Each structure stands twice: as structure tokens, then as C-alpha cells.
């Protein structure tokens, strides 16, 4: 229902444009990106909702995108904002194309209210992670930004801003719902619903510094069809044959389980030197995604129109690998492989060193190159797509190179 409401508002907005043409501000952004990799088994992508990946000899354009943003100031206090982003997806729905659609009401100079589809404020780059021109990385650090596929939320947020002598303090509370697809191997797709999202973000900004922290809690809103089939099959297996069966059933019953997300971040930029870092921790009532730690730190410098960055990013979870049934049979082996695929989806242990270069060609155009060197202790991994995996054939050490042109217009 919430998606239909957002789409209705978006369509009304679209039909209103001709009548409001003189008052509507129209802007856009685009990224043309190609990624190449030397991995034969781990398909490189930077968002877990991407259906395409790059392998050795198979470059990918999956990070390319184009977007349009419309803004209408209907009064001194009320503004309407809509944003559409077109990028590679498994399915193309109108609901997926609408990145933002909200009304912003300024109650006082200190208080601001937004209602509709807004950015899900988990990250420092939440509001502009689709706008390649707006940040210095070739792509946001995968180990940190790829964990959660949800980028927006249908609901409400309230922001209070307090001006000090040399800094600005902001407090934001938000609540709502969200859905986003997770794409994995063998054409697996799950439109993950998050219900009862509640979060609080605090930030402090000075001339050169930005400090930020966030706490968000939510509940899983649905279970995918494969999980339901696995649950039904596990319930038929005697406990004596599979002693950990009940614990697996509880882990796979993900609907209604609570997930908690906590992050802290800092950024320093004095127009010469730059530092940026974020750390996060995810805890939950389910072993599918629990005790996951992720983070990155970037150091770099600006030199005229060039920006250089060295980044280290890492992610590690404490998921336990189930030992499986005590007896073996083709049916039990197949069931075990299906269970492990779900319970170990977020079994992650890897890190990446990256070197990024950005050249501002004009005030609206930038070119970027980023080289990543990744070491992975666990494959398959939620971050990647895979092919040709076997016990003796894992690419645990690989490189990828991304080249992009980024516009705003």
C-alpha cells in the first residue's frame, strides 16, 4: 500500500510539471562506469541488488546510472522533491525507479519535517550515493556500503538544527518502512521488506569537520519462498539425525526478527587534506545476519583539480557454520546445501585496499579511476555473484579496476 501511495504522489507530480514549468527546478546526474576484474569465480559488484558482475574477460557496466531530480517550492515553508534513478536491475518496476518523493515542510528555521520517500539515513553519503559527481571514490567502499541493499524509506523524518558559534548540530529522528531486492546466484531474488524502522542520527559540522552517529532498529517484514520450503523440509527431519535442526529453523524464521544497526563516522576536509571513515555494527535476533562489523578509512589530498585517496575497508561477521546432519543421503545433502546458502549468506570475512583518483574536468564533469585489491577468506560471499566455485577453485585474492565519467546537469 505504501508503494502505491508513493507512486500516486509521483504521478501527480509528473502530471503537474507542465503547469508548474516556470517554478520547477530540474536537475540531473549520470555516471558512465566500466569495471574490469581478474577474478574467475567471484563476480565483482558494489551493491548486492545488482544482477550483473565483472569477471576475468567480462567487463561490467552495472555501476552506470542516470537520474533526474525535480524540486518545487510551493510556498516559503513547503517544498516538493522527486528523484528518479535508472540503473541496472533484475526487474524494472516504477516503485524501484522512484528513489525519492517527499514533501519538506520547514516549521521554523530550526525544525524541518519530511514526509514520503526519503533516503534511509544509515550512512554519511545516504543522500547522494547515486550521484557519482558528489563524492571522490570511484564507488563507495563495498565492505561498508554493500551490506544493506535499502537506500530509501517510506515514512517521516524530523530534523532539529542548532547553530553554535563555529559549528552546526543536527538531530534527526525517522520512522517508516522499506523494501529492496537482494540478488544472488542461480537467479535468486528476494524483495526484502523492513517494517517498523526507527532511527536517530546525530551530527556535528564545522568548517572542516563532520562527525556523525546513527542508531537504527527494524524488523524483517517477510520471508522468501525458498526459506519457507527449507523450513518445511527441516521440520520433517528427526532431531536425532540433525541435532541442530531446531536452531536452524529458528534462524530461518526471519520474519518478525529485529535487526539493530549502529554506525559512527567522521570526515575532515580542509581543501588540501582529506580523511573520511565510518564504522558499523549489526546485531539481530537471527543468525542469518548477526554480529557483523564493517568499516573503512580513507586518507588523501586535493591538488588543483585532482583528488587522490587511499582507502582500507573491511567486513567480518561471526556467523557459525552448521555442522549438518549426522547421516548422509542425496536428499539430506541437497537440503543441507540449501540451508547453508541462506544461513551463511552474510558469512563475510574480507578486506580491500583501494587507490582512487578523481579529476574535475569542468564544474559539471569529473573523471575517476579506482583500483581495488581484495582478499577474501570466505566464498561464496553476499557481496559477489559466483561461477565455477569448487573446493579447489576459489579466487580469494583478486583485483578490479573501475573507470567512470560523472556528470551533473
XYZ file of C-alpha atoms in Angstrom:
409
model
C 0.000 0.000 0.000
C 2.783 2.455 0.890
C 4.428 1.901 -2.524
C 1.150 2.656 -4.287
C 0.805 5.898 -2.327
C 4.348 6.951 -3.261
C 3.739 6.115 -6.930
C 0.443 8.035 -6.899
C 2.150 11.126 -5.482
C 4.929 10.738 -8.032
C 2.495 10.510 -10.945
C 0.541 13.525 -9.700
C 3.842 15.381 -9.507
C 4.721 14.338 -13.050
C 1.371 15.453 -14.450
C 1.749 18.802 -12.671
C 5.078 19.669 -14.278
C 3.686 21.363 -17.434
C 1.551 23.725 -15.352
C 4.420 24.468 -12.981
C 7.182 24.581 -15.569
C 8.359 28.052 -14.637
C 8.566 27.218 -10.928
C 10.058 23.718 -11.011
C 13.829 23.314 -10.747
C 15.054 20.360 -12.815
C 18.477 18.820 -12.309
C 20.120 15.593 -13.297
C 23.137 13.372 -12.861
C 24.701 10.490 -14.742
C 27.560 8.041 -14.393
C 29.136 6.010 -17.173
C 31.215 3.335 -15.452
C 33.086 0.261 -16.637
C 34.558 -2.273 -14.240
C 37.066 -4.997 -15.112
C 38.370 -7.753 -12.859
C 40.858 -10.618 -12.880
C 38.639 -12.925 -10.784
C 37.300 -16.069 -12.426
C 34.957 -17.156 -9.616
C 33.933 -14.000 -7.708
C 31.848 -11.658 -9.839
C 32.624 -8.092 -8.755
C 29.710 -5.791 -7.976
C 29.320 -2.982 -5.443
C 25.670 -3.342 -4.411
C 24.005 -6.660 -3.519
C 20.933 -5.714 -5.537
C 22.972 -5.615 -8.772
C 22.200 -8.548 -11.121
C 25.403 -8.199 -13.174
C 29.072 -8.509 -12.218
C 32.524 -8.400 -13.810
C 34.745 -11.466 -14.151
C 38.051 -12.061 -15.903
C 37.449 -11.126 -19.541
C 33.881 -9.992 -18.794
C 33.707 -6.251 -18.034
C 30.567 -4.818 -16.460
C 28.673 -1.539 -16.877
C 26.424 -2.286 -13.865
C 27.557 0.813 -11.942
C 26.356 3.160 -14.693
C 23.220 5.169 -13.958
C 21.249 8.276 -14.825
C 18.886 10.269 -12.646
C 16.633 13.302 -12.666
C 15.569 15.393 -9.667
C 12.667 17.842 -9.569
C 12.112 20.490 -6.889
C 9.150 22.793 -6.465
C 8.951 25.491 -3.785
C 5.183 25.868 -3.468
C 5.456 28.303 -0.542
C 8.072 29.806 1.727
C 7.739 26.776 4.023
C 6.751 23.883 1.731
C 8.958 22.214 -0.882
C 8.266 19.132 -3.024
C 11.121 16.885 -4.186
C 11.090 13.900 -6.556
C 14.020 11.870 -7.862
C 14.163 9.043 -10.396
C 17.252 6.875 -10.884
C 17.642 4.441 -13.778
C 20.317 1.778 -13.262
C 20.730 -1.907 -13.954
C 18.216 -4.034 -12.053
C 16.854 -7.566 -12.102
C 13.351 -6.161 -12.504
C 12.290 -2.703 -13.647
C 9.323 -1.534 -11.595
C 8.085 2.004 -11.189
C 8.486 1.525 -7.439
C 12.200 0.744 -7.905
C 12.721 3.734 -10.202
C 11.385 6.226 -7.638
C 14.372 6.922 -5.438
C 12.802 9.854 -3.579
C 9.378 11.536 -3.489
C 8.672 13.682 -0.460
C 7.296 16.944 0.855
C 9.632 19.049 3.014
C 7.983 21.431 5.468
C 10.057 23.992 7.352
C 8.205 24.654 10.584
C 10.807 27.117 11.926
C 14.410 27.885 10.963
C 15.425 25.078 13.365
C 12.748 22.436 12.686
C 12.160 20.584 9.427
C 9.732 17.783 8.572
C 9.794 15.440 5.567
C 7.003 13.044 4.596
C 7.138 10.500 1.778
C 10.037 8.525 0.336
C 13.334 9.823 1.701
C 16.858 8.478 1.936
C 17.307 5.829 4.644
C 19.789 7.715 6.801
C 22.237 4.922 7.636
C 25.346 6.357 6.032
C 27.317 9.546 5.666
C 26.655 9.503 1.901
C 22.985 8.456 2.114
C 21.539 11.453 0.282
C 23.928 11.375 -2.685
C 25.379 7.873 -3.050
C 23.796 7.576 -6.537
C 25.374 10.862 -7.670
C 28.905 9.899 -8.672
C 29.974 13.517 -9.153
C 29.203 14.252 -5.464
C 31.945 12.069 -3.946
C 35.602 11.314 -4.577
C 35.545 7.499 -4.643
C 35.139 5.558 -7.844
C 32.444 3.743 -5.860
C 31.570 3.845 -2.144
C 33.561 1.208 -0.159
C 31.898 -2.151 -0.875
C 32.547 -3.723 2.526
C 30.616 -0.917 4.209
C 28.006 0.303 1.707
C 27.003 -3.041 0.159
C 25.824 -4.782 3.336
C 22.308 -3.270 3.350
C 20.525 -3.001 -0.033
C 17.921 -0.480 1.197
C 18.585 3.116 0.130
C 15.266 4.775 0.873
C 12.342 4.646 3.277
C 8.643 5.409 3.028
C 7.756 7.362 6.138
C 8.630 10.514 8.012
C 11.715 12.232 9.396
C 12.071 15.237 11.679
C 15.282 17.262 11.889
C 16.272 19.809 14.503
C 19.245 22.038 13.696
C 21.048 24.088 16.335
C 23.550 26.758 15.344
C 26.564 27.343 17.567
C 29.294 29.922 17.173
C 31.547 27.752 14.983
C 29.508 24.606 14.350
C 26.093 23.209 13.453
C 24.435 20.417 15.437
C 21.689 18.311 13.829
C 19.363 15.750 15.364
C 17.189 13.612 13.096
C 14.512 11.091 14.035
C 12.982 8.920 11.341
C 10.447 6.118 11.076
C 8.835 4.121 8.302
C 9.121 1.047 6.086
C 11.330 -0.028 3.200
C 11.825 -2.755 0.630
C 14.740 -3.571 -1.671
C 15.847 -6.631 -3.631
C 18.745 -8.918 -2.797
C 20.168 -10.706 -5.850
C 22.293 -13.837 -5.557
C 23.429 -16.814 -7.613
C 21.141 -19.011 -9.730
C 18.711 -16.122 -10.380
C 17.824 -15.871 -6.687
C 15.895 -12.704 -5.880
C 14.258 -11.662 -2.621
C 12.442 -8.361 -2.235
C 13.382 -7.792 1.412
C 10.823 -5.860 3.420
C 11.781 -3.899 6.527
C 8.949 -2.950 8.863
C 8.884 -0.661 11.883
C 12.074 1.225 11.025
C 13.016 3.708 13.741
C 16.269 5.631 13.805
C 18.112 8.538 15.326
C 21.020 10.357 13.683
C 23.223 12.961 15.340
C 25.790 15.109 13.534
C 28.120 17.993 14.247
C 29.678 20.050 11.466
C 32.352 22.733 11.493
C 34.230 24.393 8.654
C 36.450 21.328 8.102
C 34.918 18.537 10.190
C 31.792 16.383 10.042
C 31.086 13.968 12.905
C 28.097 11.657 12.730
C 26.473 8.744 14.558
C 23.335 6.727 13.887
C 21.255 4.066 15.585
C 18.529 2.288 13.628
C 16.289 -0.615 14.572
C 13.872 -2.504 12.331
C 12.007 -5.799 11.907
C 12.092 -8.179 8.954
C 8.755 -7.933 7.191
C 8.736 -11.064 5.058
C 10.283 -14.459 4.334
C 11.245 -15.601 0.852
C 9.729 -18.673 -0.788
C 12.920 -20.735 -0.645
C 13.185 -20.204 3.096
C 9.625 -21.450 3.542
C 10.423 -24.606 1.531
C 13.569 -25.202 3.603
C 11.633 -24.739 6.838
C 9.035 -27.280 5.754
C 11.743 -29.782 4.772
C 13.712 -29.300 8.014
C 10.618 -29.930 10.095
C 10.381 -33.397 8.547
C 13.922 -34.379 9.631
C 14.154 -36.166 13.029
C 16.107 -34.308 15.698
C 18.284 -37.378 16.258
C 19.536 -37.211 12.672
C 20.131 -33.449 12.686
C 20.759 -32.237 16.284
C 20.982 -28.540 15.283
C 17.768 -28.686 13.261
C 15.708 -26.598 15.694
C 18.311 -23.815 15.862
C 18.336 -23.693 12.051
C 14.557 -23.468 11.934
C 14.632 -20.527 14.339
C 17.305 -18.762 12.254
C 15.403 -19.248 9.002
C 12.163 -17.945 10.525
C 13.355 -14.426 9.846
C 10.006 -12.626 9.621
C 9.470 -10.502 12.703
C 13.097 -10.754 13.816
C 14.623 -7.478 14.974
C 17.799 -6.015 13.444
C 19.820 -3.232 15.050
C 22.288 -1.060 13.146
C 24.800 1.279 14.759
C 27.340 3.470 12.984
C 29.797 6.274 13.690
C 31.609 8.377 11.108
C 33.973 11.291 10.691
C 35.149 13.407 7.780
C 37.844 16.073 7.583
C 38.454 18.209 4.504
C 40.402 21.497 4.535
C 40.619 21.734 0.718
C 44.115 20.261 0.898
C 43.969 17.111 3.025
C 41.026 14.774 3.331
C 40.104 11.991 5.747
C 36.874 10.018 5.876
C 35.891 6.996 7.939
C 32.777 5.080 9.044
C 32.339 2.050 11.297
C 29.193 -0.034 11.727
C 27.884 -2.932 13.767
C 24.784 -5.040 13.050
C 23.157 -7.188 15.700
C 19.922 -9.140 15.421
C 17.705 -11.927 16.739
C 18.681 -14.095 13.770
C 21.946 -15.852 12.982
C 21.432 -15.040 9.293
C 22.766 -11.520 9.908
C 24.343 -11.101 13.307
C 27.465 -9.581 14.868
C 28.566 -8.097 11.535
C 31.258 -5.444 11.791
C 32.227 -3.245 8.855
C 34.173 -0.082 8.264
C 36.603 1.895 6.167
C 39.126 4.681 6.499
C 40.323 6.925 3.669
C 43.234 9.349 3.580
C 44.041 11.616 0.685
C 44.781 15.030 -0.715
C 43.480 17.604 -3.165
C 45.854 19.083 -5.728
C 44.248 21.656 -8.024
C 41.617 19.690 -9.944
C 42.861 16.281 -8.746
C 41.940 14.282 -5.647
C 43.840 11.181 -4.511
C 42.566 8.711 -1.914
C 43.976 5.599 -0.257
C 41.248 3.507 1.390
C 41.187 0.425 3.585
C 37.803 -1.242 4.066
C 36.845 -4.467 5.833
C 33.836 -6.514 6.902
C 33.601 -9.539 9.183
C 30.681 -11.490 10.645
C 30.566 -14.098 13.386
C 28.092 -16.448 11.702
C 28.563 -20.069 12.701
C 28.675 -22.806 10.043
C 26.177 -25.529 10.875
C 27.815 -28.998 11.065
C 24.894 -30.577 9.231
C 23.098 -33.909 9.673
C 24.795 -36.934 11.246
C 23.749 -39.154 8.336
C 24.287 -38.585 4.625
C 21.935 -39.131 1.725
C 21.322 -37.276 -1.532
C 18.206 -35.659 -0.067
C 19.916 -34.571 3.171
C 22.953 -33.279 1.263
C 20.748 -31.190 -1.020
C 18.796 -29.867 1.954
C 21.996 -29.013 3.827
C 23.374 -27.092 0.843
C 20.141 -25.096 0.598
C 20.175 -24.310 4.319
C 23.816 -23.221 4.284
C 23.178 -20.980 1.297
C 20.689 -18.983 3.372
C 22.190 -19.093 6.860
C 25.688 -18.311 5.543
C 24.679 -15.619 3.050
C 26.222 -12.981 5.328
C 29.172 -15.155 6.366
C 31.726 -12.478 5.479
C 35.428 -12.053 6.200
C 37.340 -9.830 3.781
C 39.204 -6.574 3.284
C 40.123 -4.293 0.383
C 42.861 -1.755 -0.295
C 41.843 0.896 -2.826
C 43.567 3.734 -4.654
C 41.260 6.365 -6.157
C 41.959 9.296 -8.460
C 39.449 11.959 -9.425
C 39.941 14.761 -11.942
C 37.386 17.586 -12.114
C 37.280 18.286 -15.845
C 34.686 21.060 -15.603
C 32.311 22.374 -12.960
C 29.834 19.663 -14.001
C 32.037 16.778 -15.201
C 34.543 14.551 -13.389
C 36.592 11.512 -14.409
C 37.504 8.846 -11.851
C 39.704 5.763 -11.696
C 39.780 3.297 -8.800
C 41.925 0.188 -8.335
C 40.813 -2.328 -5.689
C 42.836 -5.212 -4.258
C 40.611 -7.580 -2.267
C 41.440 -10.552 -0.061
C 38.531 -12.832 0.840
C 38.629 -15.615 3.416
C 35.103 -16.859 2.672
C 33.445 -17.624 -0.661
C 30.658 -17.568 -1.626
C 30.091 -14.064 -0.255
C 26.971 -11.898 -0.146
C 28.905 -9.118 -1.866
C 29.536 -11.030 -5.100
C 27.990 -13.249 -7.714
C 29.813 -16.509 -8.394
C 30.522 -19.093 -11.035
C 32.733 -22.175 -11.191
C 33.127 -22.408 -7.423
C 34.575 -25.647 -6.087
C 36.612 -26.652 -3.042
C 39.767 -26.330 -5.143
C 38.798 -23.280 -7.191
C 38.315 -20.113 -5.149
C 39.651 -16.700 -6.106
C 40.495 -15.429 -2.625
C 42.800 -12.681 -3.858
C 41.809 -10.514 -6.807
C 41.878 -7.017 -8.281
C 39.305 -4.861 -10.025
C 39.597 -1.592 -11.911
C 36.818 0.939 -12.364
C 36.820 3.869 -14.791
C 33.977 6.360 -14.868
C 32.732 9.704 -16.155
C 30.353 11.540 -13.835
C 28.070 14.443 -14.772
C 25.632 16.760 -13.105
C 23.344 18.899 -15.248
